[in-house]
Tab-separated table of C-alpha atoms and ligand atoms in Angstrom:
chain	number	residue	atom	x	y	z
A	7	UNK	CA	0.000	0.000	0.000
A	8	UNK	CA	1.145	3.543	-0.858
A	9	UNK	CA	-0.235	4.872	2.613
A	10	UNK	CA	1.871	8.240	2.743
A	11	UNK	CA	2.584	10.157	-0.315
A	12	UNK	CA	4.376	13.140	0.821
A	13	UNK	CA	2.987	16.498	1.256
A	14	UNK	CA	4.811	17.720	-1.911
A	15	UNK	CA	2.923	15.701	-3.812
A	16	UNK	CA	-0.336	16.339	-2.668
A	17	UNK	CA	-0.153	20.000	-3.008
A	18	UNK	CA	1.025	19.471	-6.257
A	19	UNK	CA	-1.697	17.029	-7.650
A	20	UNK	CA	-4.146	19.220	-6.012
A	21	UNK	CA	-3.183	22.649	-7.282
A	22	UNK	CA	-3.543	20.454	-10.695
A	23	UNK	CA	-7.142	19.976	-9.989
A	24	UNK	CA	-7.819	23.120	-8.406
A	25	UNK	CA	-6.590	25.008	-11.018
A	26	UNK	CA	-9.300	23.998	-13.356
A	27	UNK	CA	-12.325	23.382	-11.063
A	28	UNK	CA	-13.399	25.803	-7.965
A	29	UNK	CA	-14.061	24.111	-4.849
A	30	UNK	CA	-16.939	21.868	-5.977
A	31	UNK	CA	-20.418	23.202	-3.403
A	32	UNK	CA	-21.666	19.808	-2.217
A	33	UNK	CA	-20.993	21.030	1.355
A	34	UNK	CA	-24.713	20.873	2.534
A	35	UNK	CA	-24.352	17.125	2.820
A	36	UNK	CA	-22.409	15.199	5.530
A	37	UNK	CA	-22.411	18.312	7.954
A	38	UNK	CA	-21.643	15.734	10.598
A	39	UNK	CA	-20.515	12.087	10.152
A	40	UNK	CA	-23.514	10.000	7.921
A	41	UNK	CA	-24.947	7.912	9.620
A	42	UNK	CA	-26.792	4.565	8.475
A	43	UNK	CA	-26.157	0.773	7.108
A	44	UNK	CA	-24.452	-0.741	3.902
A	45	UNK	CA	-24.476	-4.222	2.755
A	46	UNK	CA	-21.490	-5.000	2.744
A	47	UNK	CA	-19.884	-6.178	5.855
A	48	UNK	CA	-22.161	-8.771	6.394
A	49	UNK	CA	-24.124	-9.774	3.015
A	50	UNK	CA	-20.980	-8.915	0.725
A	51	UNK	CA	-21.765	-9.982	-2.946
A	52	UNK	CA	-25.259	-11.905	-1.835
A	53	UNK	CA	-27.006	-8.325	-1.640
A	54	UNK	CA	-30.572	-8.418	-2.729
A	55	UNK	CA	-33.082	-5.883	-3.828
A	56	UNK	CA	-35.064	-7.625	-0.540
A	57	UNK	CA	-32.222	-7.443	1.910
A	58	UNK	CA	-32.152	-3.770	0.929
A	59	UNK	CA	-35.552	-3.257	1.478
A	60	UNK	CA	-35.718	-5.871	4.479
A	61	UNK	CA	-32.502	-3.436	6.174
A	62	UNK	CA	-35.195	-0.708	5.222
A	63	UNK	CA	-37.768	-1.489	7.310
A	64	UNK	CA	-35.677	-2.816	9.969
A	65	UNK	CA	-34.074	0.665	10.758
A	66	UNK	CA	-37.361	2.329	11.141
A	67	UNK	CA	-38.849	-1.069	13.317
A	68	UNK	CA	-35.480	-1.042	15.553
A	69	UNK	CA	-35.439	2.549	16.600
A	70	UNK	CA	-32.279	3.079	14.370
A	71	UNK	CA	-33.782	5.467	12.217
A	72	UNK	CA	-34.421	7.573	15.525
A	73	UNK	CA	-31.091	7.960	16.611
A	74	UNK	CA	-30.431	9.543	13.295
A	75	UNK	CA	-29.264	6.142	10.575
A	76	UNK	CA	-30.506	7.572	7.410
A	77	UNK	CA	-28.603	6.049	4.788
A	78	UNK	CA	-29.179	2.634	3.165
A	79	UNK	CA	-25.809	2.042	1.163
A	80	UNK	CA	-25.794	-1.006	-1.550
A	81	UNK	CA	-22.316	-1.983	-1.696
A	82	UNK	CA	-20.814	-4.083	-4.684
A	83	UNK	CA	-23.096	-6.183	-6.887
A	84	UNK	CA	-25.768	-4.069	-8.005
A	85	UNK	CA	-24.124	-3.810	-11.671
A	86	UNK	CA	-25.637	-5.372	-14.713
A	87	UNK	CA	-24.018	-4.414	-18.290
A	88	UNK	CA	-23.916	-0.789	-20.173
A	89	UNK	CA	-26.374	-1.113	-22.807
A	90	UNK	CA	-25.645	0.273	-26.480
A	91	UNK	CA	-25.594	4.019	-25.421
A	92	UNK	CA	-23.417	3.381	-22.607
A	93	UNK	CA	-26.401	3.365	-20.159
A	94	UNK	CA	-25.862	1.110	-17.175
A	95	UNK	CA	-28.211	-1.524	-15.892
A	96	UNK	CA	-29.110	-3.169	-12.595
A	97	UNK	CA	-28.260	-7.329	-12.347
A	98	UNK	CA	-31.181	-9.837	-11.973
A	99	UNK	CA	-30.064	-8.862	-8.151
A	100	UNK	CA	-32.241	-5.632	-8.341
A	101	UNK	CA	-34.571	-5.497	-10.910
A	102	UNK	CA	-36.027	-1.636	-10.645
A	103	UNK	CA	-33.153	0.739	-8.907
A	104	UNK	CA	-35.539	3.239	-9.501
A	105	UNK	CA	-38.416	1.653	-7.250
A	106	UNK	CA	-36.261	0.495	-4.883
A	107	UNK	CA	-35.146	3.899	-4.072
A	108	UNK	CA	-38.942	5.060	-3.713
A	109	UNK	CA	-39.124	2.429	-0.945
A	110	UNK	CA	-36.284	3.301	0.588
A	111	UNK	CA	-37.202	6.941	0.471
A	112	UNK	CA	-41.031	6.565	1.610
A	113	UNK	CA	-39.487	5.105	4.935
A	114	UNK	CA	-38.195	8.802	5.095
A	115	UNK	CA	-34.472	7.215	4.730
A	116	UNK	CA	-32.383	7.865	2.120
A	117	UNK	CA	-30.502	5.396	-0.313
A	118	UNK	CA	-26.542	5.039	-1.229
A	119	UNK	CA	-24.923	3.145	-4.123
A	120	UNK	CA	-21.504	1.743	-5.349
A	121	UNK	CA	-18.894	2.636	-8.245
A	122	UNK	CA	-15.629	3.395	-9.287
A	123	UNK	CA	-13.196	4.966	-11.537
A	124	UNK	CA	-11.819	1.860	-12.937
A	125	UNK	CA	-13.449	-0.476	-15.763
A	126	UNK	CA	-14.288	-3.001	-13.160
A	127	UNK	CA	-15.490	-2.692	-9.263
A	128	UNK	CA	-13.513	-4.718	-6.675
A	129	UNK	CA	-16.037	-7.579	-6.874
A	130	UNK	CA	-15.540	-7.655	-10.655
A	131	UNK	CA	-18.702	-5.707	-12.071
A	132	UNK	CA	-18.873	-3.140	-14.170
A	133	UNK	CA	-17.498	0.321	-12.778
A	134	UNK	CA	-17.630	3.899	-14.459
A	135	UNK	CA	-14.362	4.903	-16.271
A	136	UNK	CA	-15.507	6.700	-19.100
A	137	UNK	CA	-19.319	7.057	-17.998
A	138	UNK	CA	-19.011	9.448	-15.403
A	139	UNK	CA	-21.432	11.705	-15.819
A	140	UNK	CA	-23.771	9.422	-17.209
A	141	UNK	CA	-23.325	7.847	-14.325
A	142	UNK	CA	-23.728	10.822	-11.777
A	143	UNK	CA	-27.186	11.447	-14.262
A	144	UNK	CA	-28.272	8.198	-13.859
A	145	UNK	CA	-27.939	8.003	-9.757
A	146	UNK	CA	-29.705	11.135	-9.444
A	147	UNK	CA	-32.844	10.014	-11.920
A	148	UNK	CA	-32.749	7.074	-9.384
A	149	UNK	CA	-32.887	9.091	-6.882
A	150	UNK	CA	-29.697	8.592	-5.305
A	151	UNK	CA	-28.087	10.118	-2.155
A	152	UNK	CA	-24.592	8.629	-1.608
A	153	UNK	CA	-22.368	7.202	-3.846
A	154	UNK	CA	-19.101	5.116	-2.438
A	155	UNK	CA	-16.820	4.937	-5.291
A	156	UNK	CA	-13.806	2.418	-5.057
A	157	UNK	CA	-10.377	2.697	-6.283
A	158	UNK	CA	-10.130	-1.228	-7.092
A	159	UNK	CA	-9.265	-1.607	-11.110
A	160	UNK	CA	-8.075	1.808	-11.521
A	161	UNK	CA	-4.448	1.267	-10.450
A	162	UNK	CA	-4.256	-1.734	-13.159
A	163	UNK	CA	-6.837	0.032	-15.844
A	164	UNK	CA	-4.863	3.443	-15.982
A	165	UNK	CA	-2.456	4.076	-13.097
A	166	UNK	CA	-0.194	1.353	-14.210
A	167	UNK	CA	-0.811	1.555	-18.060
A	168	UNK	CA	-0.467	5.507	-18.205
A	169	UNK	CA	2.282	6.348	-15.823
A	170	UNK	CA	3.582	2.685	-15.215
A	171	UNK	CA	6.611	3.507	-12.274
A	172	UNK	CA	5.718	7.458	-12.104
A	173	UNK	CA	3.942	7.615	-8.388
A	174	UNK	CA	3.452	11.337	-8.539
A	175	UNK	CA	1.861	11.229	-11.940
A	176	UNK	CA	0.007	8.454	-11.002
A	177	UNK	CA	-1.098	10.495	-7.927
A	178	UNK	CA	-2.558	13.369	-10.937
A	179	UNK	CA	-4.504	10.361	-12.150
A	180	UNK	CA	-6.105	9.247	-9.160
A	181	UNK	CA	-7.106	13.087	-7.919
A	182	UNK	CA	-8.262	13.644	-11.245
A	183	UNK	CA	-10.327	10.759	-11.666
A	184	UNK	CA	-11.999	11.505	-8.100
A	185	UNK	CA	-12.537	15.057	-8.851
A	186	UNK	CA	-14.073	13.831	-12.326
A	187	UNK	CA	-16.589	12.451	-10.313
A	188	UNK	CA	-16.793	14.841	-7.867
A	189	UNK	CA	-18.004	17.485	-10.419
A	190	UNK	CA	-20.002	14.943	-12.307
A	191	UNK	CA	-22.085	14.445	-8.789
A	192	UNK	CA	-22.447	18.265	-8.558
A	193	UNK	CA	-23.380	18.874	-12.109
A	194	UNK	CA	-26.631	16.816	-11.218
A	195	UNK	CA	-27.723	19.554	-8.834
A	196	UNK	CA	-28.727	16.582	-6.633
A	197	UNK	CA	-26.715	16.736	-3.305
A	198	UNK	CA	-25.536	13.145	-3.443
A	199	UNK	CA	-22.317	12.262	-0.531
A	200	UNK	CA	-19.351	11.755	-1.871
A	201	UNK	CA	-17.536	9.092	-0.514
A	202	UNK	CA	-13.929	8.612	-1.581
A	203	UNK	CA	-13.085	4.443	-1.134
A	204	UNK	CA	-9.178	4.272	-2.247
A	205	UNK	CA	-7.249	3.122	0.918
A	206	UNK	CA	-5.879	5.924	2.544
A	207	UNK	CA	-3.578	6.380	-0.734
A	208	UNK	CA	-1.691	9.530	-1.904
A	209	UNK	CA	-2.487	11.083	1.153
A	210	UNK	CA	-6.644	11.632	0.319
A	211	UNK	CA	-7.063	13.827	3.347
A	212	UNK	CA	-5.375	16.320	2.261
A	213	UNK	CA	-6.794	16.918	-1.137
A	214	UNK	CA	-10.336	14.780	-0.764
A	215	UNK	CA	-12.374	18.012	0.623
A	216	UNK	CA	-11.289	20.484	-2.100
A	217	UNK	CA	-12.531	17.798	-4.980
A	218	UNK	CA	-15.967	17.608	-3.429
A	219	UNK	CA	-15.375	14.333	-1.316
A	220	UNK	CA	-17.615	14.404	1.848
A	221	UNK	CA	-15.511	10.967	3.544
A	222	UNK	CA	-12.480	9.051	2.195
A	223	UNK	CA	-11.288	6.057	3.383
A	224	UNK	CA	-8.069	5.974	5.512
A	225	UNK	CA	-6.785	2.189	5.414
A	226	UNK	CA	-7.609	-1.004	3.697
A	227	UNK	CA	-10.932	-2.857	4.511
A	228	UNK	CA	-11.982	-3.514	8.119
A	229	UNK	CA	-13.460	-7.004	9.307
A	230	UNK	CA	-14.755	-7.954	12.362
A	231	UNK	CA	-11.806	-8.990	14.473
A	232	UNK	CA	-10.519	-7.024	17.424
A	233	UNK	CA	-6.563	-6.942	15.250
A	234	UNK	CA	-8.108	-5.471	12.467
A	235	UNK	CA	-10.306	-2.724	14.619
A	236	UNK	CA	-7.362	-1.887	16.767
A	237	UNK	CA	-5.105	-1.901	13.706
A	238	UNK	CA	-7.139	0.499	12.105
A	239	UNK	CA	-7.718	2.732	14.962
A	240	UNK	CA	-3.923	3.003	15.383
A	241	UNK	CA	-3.247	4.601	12.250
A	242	UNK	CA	-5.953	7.628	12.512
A	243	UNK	CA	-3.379	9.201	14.659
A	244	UNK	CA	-2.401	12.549	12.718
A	245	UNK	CA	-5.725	12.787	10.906
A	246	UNK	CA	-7.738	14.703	13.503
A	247	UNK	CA	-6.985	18.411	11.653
A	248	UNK	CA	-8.146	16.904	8.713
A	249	UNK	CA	-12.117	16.210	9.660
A	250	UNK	CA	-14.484	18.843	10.134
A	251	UNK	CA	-18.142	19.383	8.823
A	252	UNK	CA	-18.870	18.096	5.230
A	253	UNK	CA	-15.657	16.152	5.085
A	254	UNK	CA	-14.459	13.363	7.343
A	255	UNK	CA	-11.611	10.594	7.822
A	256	UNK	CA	-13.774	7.349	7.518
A	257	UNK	CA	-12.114	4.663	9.134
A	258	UNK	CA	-14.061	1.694	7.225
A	259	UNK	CA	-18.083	0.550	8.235
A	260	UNK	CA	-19.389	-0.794	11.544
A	261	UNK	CA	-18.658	-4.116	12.005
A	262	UNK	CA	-20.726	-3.908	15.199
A	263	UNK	CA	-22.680	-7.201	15.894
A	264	UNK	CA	-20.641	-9.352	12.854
A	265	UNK	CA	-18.731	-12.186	13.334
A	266	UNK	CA	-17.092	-13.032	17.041
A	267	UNK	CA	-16.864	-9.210	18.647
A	268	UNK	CA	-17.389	-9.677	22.232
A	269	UNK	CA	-20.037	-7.110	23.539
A	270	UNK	CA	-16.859	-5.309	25.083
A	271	UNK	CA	-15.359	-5.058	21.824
A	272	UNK	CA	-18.446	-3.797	19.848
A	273	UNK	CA	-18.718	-1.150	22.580
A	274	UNK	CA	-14.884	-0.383	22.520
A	275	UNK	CA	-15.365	-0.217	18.072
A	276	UNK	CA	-18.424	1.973	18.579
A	277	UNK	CA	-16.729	4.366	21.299
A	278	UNK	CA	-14.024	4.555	18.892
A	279	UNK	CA	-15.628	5.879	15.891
A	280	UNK	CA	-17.522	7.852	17.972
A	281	UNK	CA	-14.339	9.581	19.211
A	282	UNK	CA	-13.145	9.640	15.819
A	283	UNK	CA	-15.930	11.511	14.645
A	284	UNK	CA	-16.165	8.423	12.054
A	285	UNK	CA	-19.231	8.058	9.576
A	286	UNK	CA	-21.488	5.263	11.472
A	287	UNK	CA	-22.575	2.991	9.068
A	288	UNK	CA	-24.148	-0.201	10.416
A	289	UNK	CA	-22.855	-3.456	8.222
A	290	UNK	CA	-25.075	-5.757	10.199
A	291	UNK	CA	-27.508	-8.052	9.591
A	292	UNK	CA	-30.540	-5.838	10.767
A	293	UNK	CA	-33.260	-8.643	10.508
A	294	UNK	CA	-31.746	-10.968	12.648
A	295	UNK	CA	-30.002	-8.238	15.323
A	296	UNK	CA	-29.619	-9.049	19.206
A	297	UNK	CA	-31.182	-6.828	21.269
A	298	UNK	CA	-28.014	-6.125	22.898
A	299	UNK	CA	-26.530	-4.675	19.615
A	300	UNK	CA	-29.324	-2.976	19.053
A	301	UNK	CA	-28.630	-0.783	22.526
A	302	UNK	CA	-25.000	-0.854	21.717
A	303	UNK	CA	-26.205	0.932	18.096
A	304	UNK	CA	-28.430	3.173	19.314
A	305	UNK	CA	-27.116	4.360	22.405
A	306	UNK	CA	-28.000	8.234	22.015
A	307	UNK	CA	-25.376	9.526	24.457
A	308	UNK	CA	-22.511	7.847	22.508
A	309	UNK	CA	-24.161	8.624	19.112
A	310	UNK	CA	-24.226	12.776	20.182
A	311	UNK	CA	-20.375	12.518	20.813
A	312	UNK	CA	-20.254	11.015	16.714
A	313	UNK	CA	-22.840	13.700	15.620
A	314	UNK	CA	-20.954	16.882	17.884
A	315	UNK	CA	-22.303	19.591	15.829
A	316	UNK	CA	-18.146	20.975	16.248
A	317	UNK	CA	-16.918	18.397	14.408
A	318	UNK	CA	-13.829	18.372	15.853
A	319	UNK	CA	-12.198	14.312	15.551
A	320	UNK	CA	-10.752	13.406	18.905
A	321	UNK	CA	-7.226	11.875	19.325
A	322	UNK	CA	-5.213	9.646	21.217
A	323	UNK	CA	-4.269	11.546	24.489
A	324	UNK	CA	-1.805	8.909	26.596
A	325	UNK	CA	-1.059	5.268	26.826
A	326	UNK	CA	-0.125	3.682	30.474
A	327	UNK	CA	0.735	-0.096	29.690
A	328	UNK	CA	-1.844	-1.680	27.660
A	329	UNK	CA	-4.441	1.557	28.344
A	330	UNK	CA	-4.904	4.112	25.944
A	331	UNK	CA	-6.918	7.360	26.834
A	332	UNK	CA	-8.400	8.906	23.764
A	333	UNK	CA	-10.669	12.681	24.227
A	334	UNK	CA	-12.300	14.675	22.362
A	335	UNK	CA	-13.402	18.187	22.445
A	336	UNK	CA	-17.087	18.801	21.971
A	337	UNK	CA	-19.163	21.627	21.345
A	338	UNK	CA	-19.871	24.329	24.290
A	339	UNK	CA	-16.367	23.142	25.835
A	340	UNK	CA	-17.901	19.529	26.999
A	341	UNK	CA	-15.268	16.472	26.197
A	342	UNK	CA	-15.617	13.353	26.190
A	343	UNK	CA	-13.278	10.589	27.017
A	344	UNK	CA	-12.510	7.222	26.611
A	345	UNK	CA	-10.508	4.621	28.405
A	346	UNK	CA	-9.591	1.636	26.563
A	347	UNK	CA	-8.291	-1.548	27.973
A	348	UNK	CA	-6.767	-2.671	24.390
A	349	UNK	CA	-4.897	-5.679	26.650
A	350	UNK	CA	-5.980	-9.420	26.537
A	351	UNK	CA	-6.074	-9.252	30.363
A	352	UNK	CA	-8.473	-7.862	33.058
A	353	UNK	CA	-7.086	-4.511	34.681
A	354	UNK	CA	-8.245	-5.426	38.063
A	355	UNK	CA	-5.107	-6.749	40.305
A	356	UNK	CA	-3.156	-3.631	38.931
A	357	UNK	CA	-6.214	-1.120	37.958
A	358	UNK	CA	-4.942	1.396	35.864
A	359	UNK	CA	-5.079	4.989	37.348
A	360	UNK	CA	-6.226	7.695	35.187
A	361	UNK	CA	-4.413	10.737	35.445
A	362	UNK	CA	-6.694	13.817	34.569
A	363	UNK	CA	-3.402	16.086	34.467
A	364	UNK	CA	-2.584	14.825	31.492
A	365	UNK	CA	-5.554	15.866	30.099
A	366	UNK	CA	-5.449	19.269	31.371
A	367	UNK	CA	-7.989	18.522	33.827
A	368	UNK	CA	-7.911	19.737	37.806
A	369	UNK	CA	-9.931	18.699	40.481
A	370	UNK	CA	-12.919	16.225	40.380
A	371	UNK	CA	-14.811	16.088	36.871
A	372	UNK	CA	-18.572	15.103	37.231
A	373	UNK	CA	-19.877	13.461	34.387
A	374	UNK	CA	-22.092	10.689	32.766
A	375	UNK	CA	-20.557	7.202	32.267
A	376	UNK	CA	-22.090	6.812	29.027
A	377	UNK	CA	-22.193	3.121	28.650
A	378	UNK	CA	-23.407	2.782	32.223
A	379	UNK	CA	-25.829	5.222	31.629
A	380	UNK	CA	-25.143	7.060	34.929
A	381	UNK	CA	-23.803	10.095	36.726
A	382	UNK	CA	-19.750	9.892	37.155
A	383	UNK	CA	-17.435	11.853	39.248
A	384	UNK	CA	-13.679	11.417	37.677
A	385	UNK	CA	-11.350	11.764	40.443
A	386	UNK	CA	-7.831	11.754	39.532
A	387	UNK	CA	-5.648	8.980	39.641
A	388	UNK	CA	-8.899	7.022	40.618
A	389	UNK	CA	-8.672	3.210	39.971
A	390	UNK	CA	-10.351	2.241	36.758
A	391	UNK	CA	-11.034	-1.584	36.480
A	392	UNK	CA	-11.606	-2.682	32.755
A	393	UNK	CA	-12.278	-5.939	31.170
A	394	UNK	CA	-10.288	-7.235	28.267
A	395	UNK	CA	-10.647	-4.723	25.167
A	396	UNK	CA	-13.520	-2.975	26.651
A	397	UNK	CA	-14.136	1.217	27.392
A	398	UNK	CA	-14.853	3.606	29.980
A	399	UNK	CA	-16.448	6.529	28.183
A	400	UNK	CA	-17.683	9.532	29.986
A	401	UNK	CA	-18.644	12.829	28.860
A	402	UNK	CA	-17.829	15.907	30.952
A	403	UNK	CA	-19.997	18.757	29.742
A	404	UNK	CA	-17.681	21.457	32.302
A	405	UNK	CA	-14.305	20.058	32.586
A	406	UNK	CA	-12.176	22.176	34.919
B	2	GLA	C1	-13.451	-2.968	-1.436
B	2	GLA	C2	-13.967	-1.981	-0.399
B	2	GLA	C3	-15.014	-2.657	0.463
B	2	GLA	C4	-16.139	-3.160	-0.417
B	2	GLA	C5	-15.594	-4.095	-1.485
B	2	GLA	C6	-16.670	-4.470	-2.507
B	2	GLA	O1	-12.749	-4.019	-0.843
B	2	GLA	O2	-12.921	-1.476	0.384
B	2	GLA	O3	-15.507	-1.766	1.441
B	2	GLA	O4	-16.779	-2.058	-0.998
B	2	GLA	O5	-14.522	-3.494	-2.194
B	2	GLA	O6	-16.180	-5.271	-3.538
């Protein structure tokens, strides 16, 4: 992976761009982190037009669509085959894009779709090099709202056939393919997000926002294994400046309730994006969803410290042993922070002691254990027992 072109480079590819498109206006969107539920984490390519529509109703039925998940993403797998005029068609998957967006949109959600810049998507279908905007046209007579759009077959379609060897030209290619997009979205007049899928490569953050992106992906794919979370957490460190309303660091989907989380772990995942001011897109299976995932989901305290109307991504603030403290400033001066035991063991013969110095705190902090669901005073250096890979997370609205 090509995780961190240098600054140079950026500046350079994007002053390319910029110098022949204005900052794109598709601002009104994404003013904090979407929220909702794509397909892929847990259907991958087995997506139906009914599991979209089944997710639909299940948002509204679980209380989901309360706490503010709006979006219904289709992943991968949608795509039929471009007809004579280049017009692209749905697979025997989903029969009528068109009424399957009404649906989705007379639950009073709103709907997402999948593309890219290369000649094929990741799972092999038909992506949008050279159809752009009849693309972008084609999403917004559907009715579309957010379109994820995935690197995948552009580094072997035109990266590596254009400027085979030349990273920094290859970098031109991939901001001008996004920002091809990017205008083709806007020339609709339809605010559709924008959400930028290539890895974390060529240093997205940095030029993402001024190409109309409204979220770009910061590392490879996530799956539902602590590792992987924790692996991906650890490298959001240095993004925080970079987030902010209308354009954030996405750290991959919710993998919240898939495969073998512990509940401590699905809290610790959620808390984190949370913190991270990360887009909160469900990737469960709604239908069949444990009550206890459901609370973890739709816990409304933890979901306000996503939505912060500052939009101001926390960061890592210390580590003692295996405990890292992460905070993050919230609107009106109120932080929030979370204590993670990221250790295999139990914190309880040696508790760790959390130090509210070192977050510029005096005193004793009242707050709300927001997991607990109760009033907290933080005292310093108080004992905090944690389980293996599970969080403390407590919002002070006047720290002192
Ligand atoms: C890539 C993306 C995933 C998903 C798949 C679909 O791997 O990173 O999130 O969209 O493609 O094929």
């Amino acid at each position: 992976m090509r995780n961190s072109a240098s600054l140079s480079l950026a500046v350079i590819a994007l002053a390319a761009v910029t110098a022949i498109s204005p900052a794109p206006a598709l601002a009104q969107v994404a003013q904090t982190p979407p929220m909702g539920w794509n397909s892929w984490n847990y259907f991958a390519g087995r997506v139906t037009d009914k599991d979209i529509r089944d997710s639909a109703d299940q948002i509204v039925a679980s209380g989901m669509k309360d706490a503010g998940y709006i979006y219904v993403n289709i992943d991968d797998t949608w795509e039929g085959k471009r007809d004579a005029d280049g017009v692209m068609h749905t697979n025997d998957k989903f029969p009528d894009m068109k009424a399957l967006a009404d649906y989705v949109h007379s639950k009073g959600l709103k709907i997402g779709i999948y593309s890219g810049p290369g000649n094929k998507t990741c799972g092999g279908y038909a992506a949008s090099l050279g159809h752009e905007e009849q693309d972008a046209k084609l999403y917004a007579e559907w009715g579309i709202d957010y379109l994820k759009y995935d690197e995948c077959s552009f580094t072997g379609d035109v990266l590596e056939k254009q400027a085979p060897g030349d990273k920094a030209a290859q970098m031109r290619l991939m901001v001008a393919a996004y920002s091809k997009m990017g205008k083709a979205l806007q020339a609709t007049g339809r605010p559709i997000v924008f959400s930028l899928c290539q890895y974390g490569w060529d240093a997205v953050w940095e030029w993402a926002p001024a190409i109309g992106g409204n979220l770009w992906r910061t590392t490879g794919d996530i799956y539902p294994g602590w590792d992987r979370i924790y692996s991906i957490v650890s490298q959001q460190s240095g993004l925080e400046s970079y987030a902010g309303p209308g354009h954030w660091n996405d750290p991959d989907m919710l993998e919240v309730g898939n495969g073998k989380l512990s509940l401590a772990e699905n809290r610790s995942h959620f808390s984190w994006w949370a913190l991270l001011a990360a887009p909160l897109l469900a990737g469960n299976d709604l239908p069949h969803m444990k009550p206890e995932i459901n609370a973890i989901l739709t816990n409304r305290d933890v979901i306000a410290i996503d939505q912060d109307s500052l939009g101001k991504q926390g960061r890592h603030a210390y580590s003692d042993g295996e405990v890292e403290v992460w905070v993050r400033n919230l609107k009106g001066g109120a932080l929030a922070i979370g204590v993670f035991n990221v250790g295999s063991d139990r914190y309880s013969t040696h508790p760790f002691h959390l130090d509210l110095a070192k977050l510029g705190l005096h005193g004793p902090q009242a707050g709300k254990d927001l997991w607990g669901g109760k009033p907290v005073t933080l005292t310093n250096k108080e004992p905090i027992e944690l389980g293996s890979h599970d969080v403390f997370l407590v919002r002070v609205d006047a720290p002192k």
